[in-house]
Coordinates of C-alpha atoms in Angstrom, one line a residue:
Chain A
M1 CA 140.2 133.3 29.8
A2 CA 137.7 135.6 31.7
D3 CA 138.5 135.1 35.7
K4 CA 136.1 132.8 37.4
V5 CA 133.8 134.1 40.0
L6 CA 132.0 131.5 42.7
I7 CA 128.2 132.6 43.3
Y8 CA 128.1 131.7 47.0
S9 CA 124.9 132.3 47.6
R10 CA 120.9 133.0 46.1
F11 CA 120.9 135.7 43.2
P12 CA 118.7 136.1 40.8
K13 CA 119.7 135.8 38.1
T14 CA 119.2 140.1 36.6
M15 CA 120.9 141.3 39.3
M16 CA 124.0 139.4 38.1
A17 CA 124.0 140.1 34.6
R18 CA 126.9 142.7 34.9
F19 CA 129.4 140.4 36.5
A20 CA 128.6 137.6 33.9
E21 CA 129.4 139.9 31.3
R22 CA 133.0 140.6 32.8
F23 CA 133.7 137.2 34.6
E24 CA 132.9 133.2 34.2
L25 CA 130.4 133.3 37.0
L26 CA 129.8 129.3 39.0
D27 CA 126.1 129.5 40.3
T28 CA 125.8 127.4 43.4
G29 CA 121.6 129.2 44.0
G30 CA 122.7 129.3 47.1
K31 CA 122.9 125.5 47.2
P32 CA 126.2 124.4 49.4
A33 CA 129.1 124.7 46.5
Q34 CA 130.5 120.8 46.8
D35 CA 126.8 119.6 45.6
V36 CA 127.2 121.6 42.8
F37 CA 130.6 121.9 41.4
S38 CA 133.1 119.0 41.3
G39 CA 136.3 119.3 43.7
N40 CA 138.5 120.2 40.8
E41 CA 136.4 123.0 40.0
L42 CA 136.5 123.8 43.4
A43 CA 139.9 123.9 43.7
G44 CA 140.5 126.6 40.8
I45 CA 138.1 129.9 42.4
R46 CA 140.1 132.7 44.0
A47 CA 137.3 134.5 44.8
L48 CA 133.8 135.0 45.3
L49 CA 130.0 136.6 45.9
T50 CA 128.0 136.1 48.6
A51 CA 125.0 137.9 50.8
G52 CA 127.2 139.6 53.7
G53 CA 124.0 137.4 55.5
S54 CA 124.7 134.2 54.1
P55 CA 127.0 131.9 56.5
L56 CA 130.7 131.6 55.0
G57 CA 132.8 129.4 57.9
A58 CA 136.3 127.6 58.0
E59 CA 135.0 124.9 56.8
A60 CA 133.5 126.3 53.0
M61 CA 136.6 128.1 53.1
D62 CA 138.7 125.0 53.3
R63 CA 136.8 123.4 50.8
L64 CA 137.7 126.3 48.0
P65 CA 141.4 125.9 48.8
K66 CA 143.1 129.1 46.0
L67 CA 140.3 131.2 47.5
G68 CA 141.7 134.7 47.9
A69 CA 139.2 137.3 48.1
I70 CA 135.0 137.4 49.6
V71 CA 132.9 140.2 48.3
C72 CA 130.0 140.5 49.8
Y73 CA 127.3 142.1 47.9
G74 CA 125.9 144.8 50.4
T75 CA 127.1 146.5 53.3
G76 CA 126.8 143.9 55.6
Y77 CA 129.2 140.9 56.1
D78 CA 127.9 139.2 59.2
G79 CA 127.3 135.8 57.6
V80 CA 131.8 135.4 57.1
D81 CA 133.5 134.7 59.6
L82 CA 136.2 137.6 59.8
K83 CA 139.1 135.4 61.7
A84 CA 139.2 132.8 59.8
A85 CA 139.1 134.6 56.1
A86 CA 142.2 136.3 58.0
A87 CA 144.1 133.6 59.4
R88 CA 143.8 131.8 55.4
K89 CA 144.5 135.7 54.1
I90 CA 141.6 135.6 52.6
A91 CA 140.1 139.5 51.6
V92 CA 136.8 140.7 53.0
G93 CA 135.3 143.7 50.4
H94 CA 131.8 145.1 50.7
S95 CA 130.0 148.0 49.3
P96 CA 129.9 150.6 52.0
G97 CA 127.3 153.2 52.1
A98 CA 125.8 152.4 48.4
N99 CA 122.5 151.5 49.9
A100 CA 122.5 154.0 53.0
A101 CA 119.7 156.1 51.6
S102 CA 117.9 153.6 50.0
V103 CA 118.0 151.3 53.1
A104 CA 116.8 154.1 55.6
D105 CA 114.3 154.4 53.2
I106 CA 112.7 151.1 53.3
A107 CA 113.1 151.7 57.2
M108 CA 111.0 155.0 57.2
T109 CA 108.3 152.9 54.6
L110 CA 108.0 150.7 57.7
M111 CA 107.2 153.0 60.0
L112 CA 105.0 154.8 58.1
A113 CA 102.7 152.0 56.3
A114 CA 103.2 150.3 60.4
T115 CA 101.9 153.4 62.4
R116 CA 99.2 154.4 59.7
R117 CA 98.0 151.3 58.9
I118 CA 98.1 151.4 55.3
L119 CA 97.7 148.2 54.5
I120 CA 94.4 147.8 57.0
A121 CA 93.2 151.5 55.4
D122 CA 94.0 150.0 51.8
Q123 CA 92.1 146.7 52.8
Y124 CA 89.5 149.1 54.7
V125 CA 89.1 150.7 50.7
R126 CA 89.1 147.5 48.7
S127 CA 87.4 145.6 50.8
G128 CA 84.1 147.7 50.4
D129 CA 83.7 148.2 54.3
W130 CA 84.6 151.9 53.9
A131 CA 81.7 152.6 51.3
S132 CA 79.1 150.6 53.4
S133 CA 81.4 152.6 56.6
R134 CA 82.5 148.9 58.3
Q135 CA 83.9 150.0 61.8
S136 CA 86.9 148.4 62.4
P137 CA 88.8 149.1 65.6
M138 CA 91.7 148.9 63.2
M139 CA 90.9 151.8 61.9
R140 CA 91.4 154.0 64.8
P141 CA 93.8 157.3 64.8
Q142 CA 96.9 156.6 65.8
A143 CA 99.6 158.9 67.5
G144 CA 100.9 161.0 64.2
M145 CA 104.1 161.5 63.8
P146 CA 105.0 165.4 64.5
G147 CA 106.7 165.0 68.7
R148 CA 107.2 161.4 68.3
R149 CA 109.8 160.5 69.8
I150 CA 111.8 157.9 67.2
G151 CA 114.9 155.9 69.0
V152 CA 117.7 155.1 66.4
Y153 CA 119.7 152.0 67.3
G154 CA 123.3 152.2 65.6
M155 CA 124.9 155.5 64.1
G156 CA 126.3 154.7 60.8
E157 CA 125.6 156.0 57.9
I158 CA 122.3 154.1 57.6
G159 CA 121.2 155.5 60.9
R160 CA 122.4 159.2 59.6
K161 CA 120.1 159.0 57.1
I162 CA 117.0 157.1 59.3
A163 CA 117.7 159.9 61.8
A164 CA 117.8 163.4 59.1
R165 CA 114.5 161.7 57.4
C166 CA 112.7 161.6 61.7
A167 CA 113.6 164.8 62.0
A168 CA 112.1 166.4 58.9
F169 CA 108.8 164.7 60.1
E170 CA 108.5 167.1 63.1
A171 CA 109.7 164.2 66.0
E172 CA 112.5 164.1 68.7
V173 CA 114.9 161.9 67.6
G174 CA 117.2 159.8 70.2
Y175 CA 120.0 157.6 69.5
F176 CA 122.4 154.9 71.1
S177 CA 125.1 153.3 69.9
R178 CA 128.7 152.7 71.0
T179 CA 129.9 155.7 71.2
K180 CA 128.5 159.3 71.1
H181 CA 128.3 161.5 68.0
D182 CA 128.8 165.1 66.8
L183 CA 124.9 164.8 65.8
P184 CA 121.8 166.8 66.6
Y185 CA 120.1 163.8 68.5
Q186 CA 119.6 163.2 72.0
Y187 CA 122.6 160.3 73.0
F188 CA 121.3 157.3 75.2
P189 CA 123.8 155.1 77.2
S190 CA 122.1 152.1 76.5
L191 CA 119.9 150.6 74.4
E192 CA 117.5 150.3 77.6
A193 CA 117.4 153.5 78.4
L194 CA 116.5 154.4 74.3
S195 CA 113.7 152.1 74.6
D196 CA 112.5 153.8 77.6
W197 CA 112.0 156.9 76.2
C198 CA 111.0 156.1 72.8
S199 CA 108.3 154.3 71.4
V200 CA 109.6 153.8 68.0
L201 CA 112.9 151.4 67.9
M202 CA 114.7 151.5 64.3
I203 CA 117.2 149.4 64.5
A204 CA 120.1 149.9 62.5
V205 CA 123.3 148.8 64.0
R206 CA 126.0 146.6 62.1
A207 CA 125.0 142.9 63.1
G208 CA 127.0 140.8 64.8
A209 CA 127.6 138.0 68.1
E210 CA 127.4 140.9 70.2
T211 CA 124.2 142.5 68.6
Q212 CA 122.6 138.9 68.6
H213 CA 119.0 138.8 70.2
V214 CA 119.7 142.5 71.5
V215 CA 115.9 143.4 71.2
N216 CA 114.5 140.7 73.5
A217 CA 111.4 140.7 75.3
D218 CA 112.3 143.5 78.2
I219 CA 113.1 146.0 75.4
L220 CA 110.1 145.6 73.7
K221 CA 108.1 145.8 77.1
R222 CA 110.1 149.3 77.6
L223 CA 108.8 150.3 74.0
G224 CA 105.1 150.1 75.6
E225 CA 102.2 149.5 73.9
D226 CA 102.2 152.9 72.0
G227 CA 105.0 151.1 69.9
Y228 CA 106.7 150.0 67.5
V229 CA 109.9 147.9 66.3
V230 CA 111.3 148.4 63.1
N231 CA 113.6 146.4 61.7
I232 CA 116.1 147.0 58.4
S233 CA 119.4 145.8 60.0
R234 CA 119.6 141.8 60.2
G235 CA 116.7 139.3 61.8
S236 CA 119.9 138.4 64.1
V237 CA 119.5 141.5 65.9
I238 CA 115.5 140.9 67.5
D239 CA 114.6 137.5 69.4
E240 CA 112.2 136.7 66.8
K241 CA 109.9 135.1 69.8
A242 CA 110.0 137.5 71.6
L243 CA 109.0 139.7 69.0
V244 CA 105.6 137.4 67.5
A245 CA 104.8 137.4 71.3
A246 CA 104.8 141.3 72.4
L247 CA 103.1 141.8 68.9
S248 CA 100.2 139.3 69.8
D249 CA 99.2 140.2 73.2
K250 CA 99.8 143.6 72.6
T251 CA 103.0 144.8 74.5
I252 CA 103.8 146.6 71.5
A253 CA 101.9 148.4 68.6
G254 CA 103.5 147.3 65.5
A255 CA 106.6 146.3 63.6
G256 CA 107.5 146.6 60.5
L257 CA 110.2 144.3 59.4
D258 CA 112.2 144.1 56.2
V259 CA 115.3 141.5 57.9
Y260 CA 114.3 137.7 59.2
Q261 CA 115.8 135.6 61.2
E262 CA 115.9 132.7 58.7
E263 CA 115.8 134.1 55.3
P264 CA 113.8 133.6 52.9
H265 CA 111.7 132.9 56.1
A266 CA 108.9 134.8 57.6
P267 CA 107.2 132.8 60.7
D268 CA 104.0 132.0 60.6
A269 CA 103.3 133.4 63.5
L270 CA 104.2 136.3 62.5
T271 CA 102.5 136.3 58.7
V272 CA 99.1 135.8 60.3
L273 CA 99.5 139.1 62.3
P274 CA 97.9 141.9 60.8
N275 CA 99.7 144.4 63.4
V276 CA 102.5 144.6 61.1
V277 CA 104.1 145.1 57.9
L278 CA 106.6 142.9 56.4
S279 CA 109.2 143.1 53.0
P280 CA 111.4 140.5 51.6
H281 CA 114.9 142.1 52.7
I282 CA 114.1 144.7 49.9
G283 CA 116.1 148.0 52.0
G284 CA 118.9 148.0 49.2
H285 CA 116.6 147.4 46.5
T286 CA 116.5 150.1 44.5
L287 CA 117.9 150.8 40.8
D288 CA 120.4 154.1 42.0
S289 CA 121.6 151.5 45.0
H290 CA 122.0 147.8 42.9
V291 CA 124.0 150.1 40.3
A292 CA 126.2 151.7 42.8
M293 CA 126.6 148.2 44.9
Q294 CA 127.5 146.5 41.6
N295 CA 129.8 149.5 41.3
C296 CA 131.4 148.1 44.2
V297 CA 131.2 144.5 43.6
L298 CA 133.1 145.1 40.0
A299 CA 135.9 147.6 41.8
N300 CA 136.7 145.0 43.8
L301 CA 136.5 141.8 41.6
T302 CA 138.9 143.8 39.3
A303 CA 141.2 145.2 41.5
F304 CA 141.7 141.0 43.0
F305 CA 142.4 139.3 39.7
A306 CA 144.9 142.3 39.2
G307 CA 146.7 142.1 42.3
R308 CA 145.8 144.7 43.9
P309 CA 144.1 145.6 47.6
L310 CA 140.4 145.6 47.4
P311 CA 139.1 149.0 47.5
H312 CA 136.0 148.9 49.9
A313 CA 137.4 146.1 52.3
V314 CA 135.8 145.3 55.1
K315 CA 137.8 147.2 58.2
T316 CA 138.7 145.3 60.7
A317 CA 139.3 146.6 64.4
Chain B
M1 CA 70.2 174.8 77.6
A2 CA 72.7 173.4 75.6
D3 CA 72.6 175.0 72.6
K4 CA 71.9 173.0 69.4
V5 CA 74.4 172.5 66.2
L6 CA 73.0 170.3 63.3
I7 CA 76.0 167.4 62.4
Y8 CA 76.0 167.8 59.0
S9 CA 78.0 165.6 57.2
R10 CA 78.7 161.6 58.0
F11 CA 81.3 161.2 61.1
P12 CA 82.3 158.9 63.7
K13 CA 80.2 159.1 67.3
T14 CA 83.9 159.4 68.5
M15 CA 85.6 162.1 66.5
M16 CA 81.5 164.1 67.7
A17 CA 82.5 163.0 71.7
R18 CA 83.5 166.1 72.6
F19 CA 81.7 168.5 71.2
A20 CA 78.4 166.3 72.6
E21 CA 79.9 167.6 75.9
R22 CA 79.6 170.9 75.0
F23 CA 76.7 171.4 72.7
E24 CA 73.5 169.2 72.0
L25 CA 74.6 167.8 68.7
L26 CA 71.1 167.0 66.4
D27 CA 72.9 164.4 64.0
T28 CA 72.0 163.8 60.3
G29 CA 74.9 161.0 59.6
G30 CA 74.8 162.4 56.4
K31 CA 71.6 162.2 55.2
P32 CA 69.4 165.1 54.1
A33 CA 69.0 167.4 57.3
Q34 CA 65.0 168.0 56.0
D35 CA 65.0 163.3 56.0
V36 CA 65.8 163.1 59.4
F37 CA 64.4 166.7 60.9
S38 CA 61.3 168.2 61.5
G39 CA 61.0 172.2 59.9
N40 CA 60.5 172.8 63.6
E41 CA 63.5 171.6 64.4
L42 CA 65.8 172.7 62.3
A43 CA 64.3 176.3 62.1
G44 CA 66.1 177.0 64.9
I45 CA 69.6 175.7 64.5
R46 CA 72.0 178.2 64.3
A47 CA 75.0 176.1 64.1
L48 CA 76.3 173.4 61.2
L49 CA 79.2 171.6 61.7
T50 CA 80.4 169.7 58.2
A51 CA 83.3 168.0 57.0
G52 CA 84.3 170.8 54.2
G53 CA 83.9 168.5 51.3
S54 CA 80.1 167.8 51.8
P55 CA 78.6 169.7 49.8
L56 CA 76.5 172.9 50.9
G57 CA 74.6 175.4 48.7
A58 CA 72.4 178.0 49.2
E59 CA 69.2 175.5 49.1
A60 CA 70.8 173.5 52.1
M61 CA 71.6 176.9 53.5
D62 CA 67.6 178.6 53.1
R63 CA 66.3 175.2 54.5
L64 CA 68.0 176.5 57.9
P65 CA 67.1 179.6 58.5
K66 CA 68.6 181.3 61.2
L67 CA 72.2 179.5 59.7
G68 CA 74.1 181.9 61.4
A69 CA 77.7 179.9 60.8
I70 CA 78.8 177.1 59.2
V71 CA 82.2 175.3 60.6
C72 CA 83.9 172.8 58.6
Y73 CA 86.0 169.3 60.6
G74 CA 89.2 170.4 59.3
T75 CA 91.3 172.4 56.4
G76 CA 89.5 172.1 53.5
Y77 CA 85.8 174.1 53.3
D78 CA 85.6 173.3 49.0
G79 CA 82.0 171.9 49.4
V80 CA 80.6 175.0 51.0
D81 CA 79.2 177.8 48.7
L82 CA 81.4 180.4 49.9
K83 CA 78.5 183.4 47.8
A84 CA 75.7 181.6 48.9
A85 CA 76.8 181.9 53.1
A86 CA 78.1 185.4 52.6
A87 CA 75.0 186.9 50.8
R88 CA 72.9 185.1 53.8
K89 CA 75.7 186.8 56.4
I90 CA 76.7 182.5 57.6
A91 CA 79.7 183.1 59.0
V92 CA 82.3 179.8 57.6
G93 CA 84.7 178.5 59.6
H94 CA 87.6 175.5 59.9
S95 CA 90.5 174.2 60.9
P96 CA 93.4 176.0 58.8
G97 CA 97.0 174.4 59.8
A98 CA 95.1 171.8 62.1
N99 CA 96.1 168.8 60.3
A100 CA 99.0 169.6 57.9
A101 CA 101.5 167.4 59.1
S102 CA 99.6 164.6 59.8
V103 CA 98.3 164.7 55.8
A104 CA 101.8 165.5 54.7
D105 CA 102.7 163.0 56.2
I106 CA 100.1 160.8 54.4
A107 CA 101.7 161.7 51.9
M108 CA 104.9 160.7 52.0
T109 CA 103.6 156.9 53.4
L110 CA 101.4 156.7 50.2
M111 CA 104.3 158.1 48.2
L112 CA 106.9 156.0 49.6
A113 CA 104.3 152.9 49.8
A114 CA 103.3 152.8 46.4
T115 CA 107.3 153.5 44.4
R116 CA 108.3 151.0 47.6
R117 CA 105.1 148.9 46.3
I118 CA 105.0 147.7 49.9
L119 CA 101.4 145.8 49.5
I120 CA 103.0 143.9 46.7
A121 CA 106.3 143.4 48.6
D122 CA 104.2 142.7 52.2
Q123 CA 102.2 139.8 50.4
Y124 CA 105.2 138.5 48.8
V125 CA 106.4 137.4 52.3
R126 CA 102.7 136.8 53.7
S127 CA 101.9 133.9 50.4
G128 CA 105.1 132.2 50.9
D129 CA 106.4 133.1 47.3
W130 CA 109.0 134.8 49.1
A131 CA 110.5 131.2 50.4
S132 CA 109.5 129.2 47.2
S133 CA 111.6 131.9 45.2
R134 CA 108.7 132.2 42.5
Q135 CA 109.7 135.1 40.7
S136 CA 107.4 138.5 40.5
P137 CA 107.5 141.2 38.2
M138 CA 106.2 143.0 40.2
M139 CA 109.3 143.2 42.7
R140 CA 112.0 144.2 40.0
P141 CA 113.4 147.6 41.6
Q142 CA 111.6 150.6 41.3
A143 CA 113.9 154.0 40.8
G144 CA 114.5 155.1 44.5
M145 CA 114.1 158.9 46.2
P146 CA 117.7 160.4 46.1
G147 CA 117.7 162.0 43.0
R148 CA 113.6 161.4 42.2
R149 CA 111.8 164.5 41.0
I150 CA 109.2 165.0 43.5
G151 CA 107.0 167.9 42.4
V152 CA 104.8 169.5 44.9
Y153 CA 101.5 171.3 43.3
G154 CA 100.3 174.1 45.4
M155 CA 102.4 175.1 48.2
G156 CA 100.0 176.1 51.6
E157 CA 101.0 174.4 54.3
I158 CA 100.4 171.2 53.5
G159 CA 102.3 171.6 50.5
R160 CA 105.3 173.1 52.5
K161 CA 105.6 170.0 54.7
I162 CA 105.6 167.4 51.8
A163 CA 107.9 169.9 50.3
A164 CA 110.8 169.8 53.6
R165 CA 109.6 166.1 54.0
C166 CA 110.8 164.9 50.0
A167 CA 113.7 167.0 50.8
A168 CA 115.0 165.3 53.6
F169 CA 114.9 162.2 50.9
E170 CA 117.8 163.3 48.9
A171 CA 115.0 163.6 46.1
E172 CA 115.5 167.5 44.2
V173 CA 111.6 169.4 44.6
G174 CA 110.4 171.5 42.6
Y175 CA 106.8 173.6 42.9
F176 CA 103.5 175.0 40.7
S177 CA 101.7 177.1 42.6
R178 CA 99.6 180.3 41.7
T179 CA 102.7 182.6 43.0
K180 CA 106.2 181.8 43.4
H181 CA 107.0 181.4 47.3
D182 CA 110.6 182.8 49.1
L183 CA 111.5 178.6 49.5
P184 CA 114.5 177.1 48.5
Y185 CA 113.2 174.7 45.6
Q186 CA 112.5 175.1 42.1
Y187 CA 109.3 177.0 41.0
F188 CA 107.7 176.3 38.1
P189 CA 105.6 178.8 36.3
S190 CA 102.7 176.2 35.3
L191 CA 100.9 172.3 36.3
E192 CA 102.0 171.0 33.0
A193 CA 105.8 172.1 33.4
L194 CA 106.1 170.5 36.4
S195 CA 104.4 167.4 35.6
D196 CA 106.8 167.4 32.2
W197 CA 110.1 167.7 34.9
C198 CA 108.8 165.7 37.7
S199 CA 108.4 162.1 38.1
V200 CA 106.3 162.1 41.1
L201 CA 103.5 164.4 41.6
M202 CA 102.1 165.3 45.2
I203 CA 98.8 167.1 45.2
A204 CA 98.6 169.2 47.9
V205 CA 96.2 172.3 46.2
R206 CA 93.5 173.4 48.0
A207 CA 90.6 172.1 46.1
G208 CA 87.9 174.4 44.4
A209 CA 86.1 174.4 40.9
E210 CA 89.0 175.9 39.0
T211 CA 90.7 173.1 40.3
Q212 CA 88.5 170.4 38.8
H213 CA 90.2 167.7 37.1
V214 CA 92.9 169.8 36.2
V215 CA 95.3 166.3 36.9
N216 CA 93.8 165.3 33.3
A217 CA 94.8 162.7 30.6
D218 CA 97.6 165.8 29.3
I219 CA 99.2 166.0 33.3
L220 CA 99.5 162.4 33.4
K221 CA 101.1 161.5 30.5
R222 CA 103.9 164.7 31.5
L223 CA 105.1 162.2 34.2
G224 CA 105.8 159.2 32.0
E225 CA 106.1 155.7 32.8
D226 CA 107.6 155.4 35.8
G227 CA 105.6 158.5 37.3
Y228 CA 103.2 158.2 40.2
V229 CA 100.8 160.6 41.1
V230 CA 99.8 161.3 45.5
N231 CA 96.6 162.6 45.5
I232 CA 95.9 164.0 49.7
S233 CA 94.1 167.2 48.7
R234 CA 90.6 166.5 47.1
G235 CA 89.0 163.9 44.5
S236 CA 87.7 166.6 42.3
V237 CA 91.0 167.6 41.1
I238 CA 92.2 164.3 39.4
D239 CA 90.3 163.1 36.6
E240 CA 89.6 159.9 37.7
K241 CA 88.5 158.6 34.6
A242 CA 91.5 159.4 32.8
L243 CA 93.7 157.8 36.4
V244 CA 92.5 154.7 36.0
A245 CA 93.6 154.9 31.9
A246 CA 96.8 155.8 32.8
L247 CA 97.1 153.6 35.5
S248 CA 95.7 151.0 33.5
D249 CA 97.5 151.4 30.4
K250 CA 100.6 151.9 32.1
T251 CA 101.1 155.9 31.0
I252 CA 102.1 156.3 35.3
A253 CA 103.7 153.5 37.0
G254 CA 101.6 153.5 40.2
A255 CA 99.2 156.7 42.5
G256 CA 98.3 156.4 45.8
L257 CA 95.5 158.0 46.7
D258 CA 93.7 159.6 50.2
V259 CA 90.9 161.0 48.4
Y260 CA 88.4 160.6 46.2
Q261 CA 85.7 161.8 43.1
E262 CA 82.2 160.7 45.1
E263 CA 83.4 159.8 48.3
P264 CA 83.1 156.7 50.8
H265 CA 83.2 155.2 46.8
A266 CA 86.5 154.2 45.7
P267 CA 85.8 152.8 42.0
D268 CA 85.8 149.1 41.6
A269 CA 88.2 150.4 38.4
L270 CA 90.9 152.0 40.8
T271 CA 90.1 148.9 43.4
V272 CA 91.0 146.1 41.1
L273 CA 94.8 147.8 39.9
P274 CA 97.9 146.0 41.5
N275 CA 100.0 149.2 41.0
V276 CA 98.2 151.6 43.5
V277 CA 98.0 152.5 47.0
L278 CA 94.2 153.6 48.7
S279 CA 93.9 154.9 52.2
P280 CA 90.1 155.8 52.9
H281 CA 90.5 160.0 53.4
I282 CA 92.9 159.3 56.8
G283 CA 95.0 162.7 55.3
G284 CA 94.5 164.6 58.7
H285 CA 93.4 161.1 60.7
T286 CA 96.0 161.4 63.9
L287 CA 95.2 161.5 67.1
D288 CA 96.8 164.9 67.8
S289 CA 95.4 166.6 64.4
H290 CA 92.3 165.5 65.1
V291 CA 92.5 167.2 68.9
A292 CA 93.9 170.6 67.1
M293 CA 91.0 170.4 64.4
Q294 CA 88.7 169.9 67.3
N295 CA 89.7 173.1 69.5
C296 CA 89.4 174.7 66.9
V297 CA 85.7 173.4 65.9
L298 CA 84.9 174.2 69.8
A299 CA 86.7 177.8 69.4
N300 CA 84.6 178.8 66.6
L301 CA 81.0 177.7 68.2
T302 CA 81.9 178.3 71.3
A303 CA 83.3 181.9 69.7
F304 CA 80.0 182.4 67.7
F305 CA 77.7 180.9 70.3
A306 CA 79.3 183.8 71.9
G307 CA 78.4 186.9 69.5
R308 CA 82.5 186.8 68.9
P309 CA 83.8 186.4 65.2
L310 CA 85.1 183.2 64.4
P311 CA 88.3 182.7 65.6
H312 CA 89.5 180.4 62.2
A313 CA 87.1 181.7 60.1
V314 CA 87.7 181.0 56.3
K315 CA 89.6 184.0 54.7
T316 CA 88.1 185.3 51.4
A317 CA 89.8 186.4 48.7

């Protein structure tokens, strides 16, 4: 009989196909597990698969008394209460680096699309405004990439890939992270200092309680009226209300967002703005990235059910 | 009295502001010069400013008997009949390289926006389809950049900048140009061979009579169903009808276009397609690029009226 895996978050079925070949999946479709499965069914669950951002605390763990492994699809694990898991001897795994290039690429896509106003440009062509010479204030030339000061917040695998890509665009690259690395980019000792210096802020920090709303009204003001924010980390890092206000009153010029405070919802105040480019958390959403992430999930689950340690375990400090 | 310059193409007035400080501008607004100005007015014209793509042949030159300098705004000069100009001892100038980074950046923007389907992604968020979990076949994961084979057609200043940027995305880069260069990218001896190898074709070739419609149905078929075409050169390089057909019947996956056969018109058959990203010839349209191009124009016009050779003259083979 196949080992059972609880699918704790909402995932498209196509993404689960490879796991279904090896395991018996109990799919909650993102609903509370106890609403979908009986206590009896849940009592037997030893492993679950979750999206790292989905809240998964002590209470949820206690409804699964035999739970031994929490496997996150992707890099993030910010929704998982690591202390509660450790106290219950539940191993936590993820897919470190598997989607780094794909996520860095969506960061670049959002930055370029926002700064070069590609949504407006496309609409200008499709609407016929170009053909009829209609003037559009949104089509005014913007600052280009060469010489642009791009600040990368967080210098993990994704941050490094973003920095390398930005450097190829002849931009100046600076960064802030907890520790200074041996990298050919200017280091700033605080997010404030980085934001004073740069006009594009790329958020690539690992999200957690200590990064909650650190990109706030003050940081946005420091970016200035030519400033852009790109977020591919987690929605929680930005104070979303402050961002909407800064975008609406032109405190900053624009934003490119792949993540939101309450996914899959993007607030109406954001979706009506012309100076933002929005994507539905598709940073890791490429064929190669999915295969790499699935490989990590399969390796973690296979090791767990064989009684071995997770090969891609979350490293806790 | 200020020297007179005929503005031969349609340019936004804001782009002409710096020239108006130094010269008396006779602006045709893109209409035939003889419809806007009297024969007497045109008889005195010694220099004109044109967009390189605007047709400017022997007949137009003969209407300006004192014409001594044709200055192109931007890199291209494909609309200018160089032989006719040479026969009349008219110097031809342009802005070589001034917009190379800006144009390379729009090529990257279009490639990333098309391959990551950012227009569809943005609409998926804004429409509420994401929030309501509506499935979209257009949101299926696509191939990412790492390992992608990107073919650059043309290895001038823009082609080199595109290649360097693509390499930073961990893609494989190949190229075809008339001559093999000492560059760290694979050289292909023909456009056919390059198209067989790559899945993204970046058109960065200098346009002219010999490149007319060279990207045709055969080339597109070689790119294959995962293939993309990005054109930031001139619309004339692509057989636009063949491109629309290939995009409609899924011979290729998508395209990103900044240039069209008959600007400022993009054909309806193109503007209704969901798998294209369209921009209104804004490759060189950044603040820094405009300043650099204007510097070239001013240097050319100033030298001409002072009786010196053009510092940024078109080099004829």
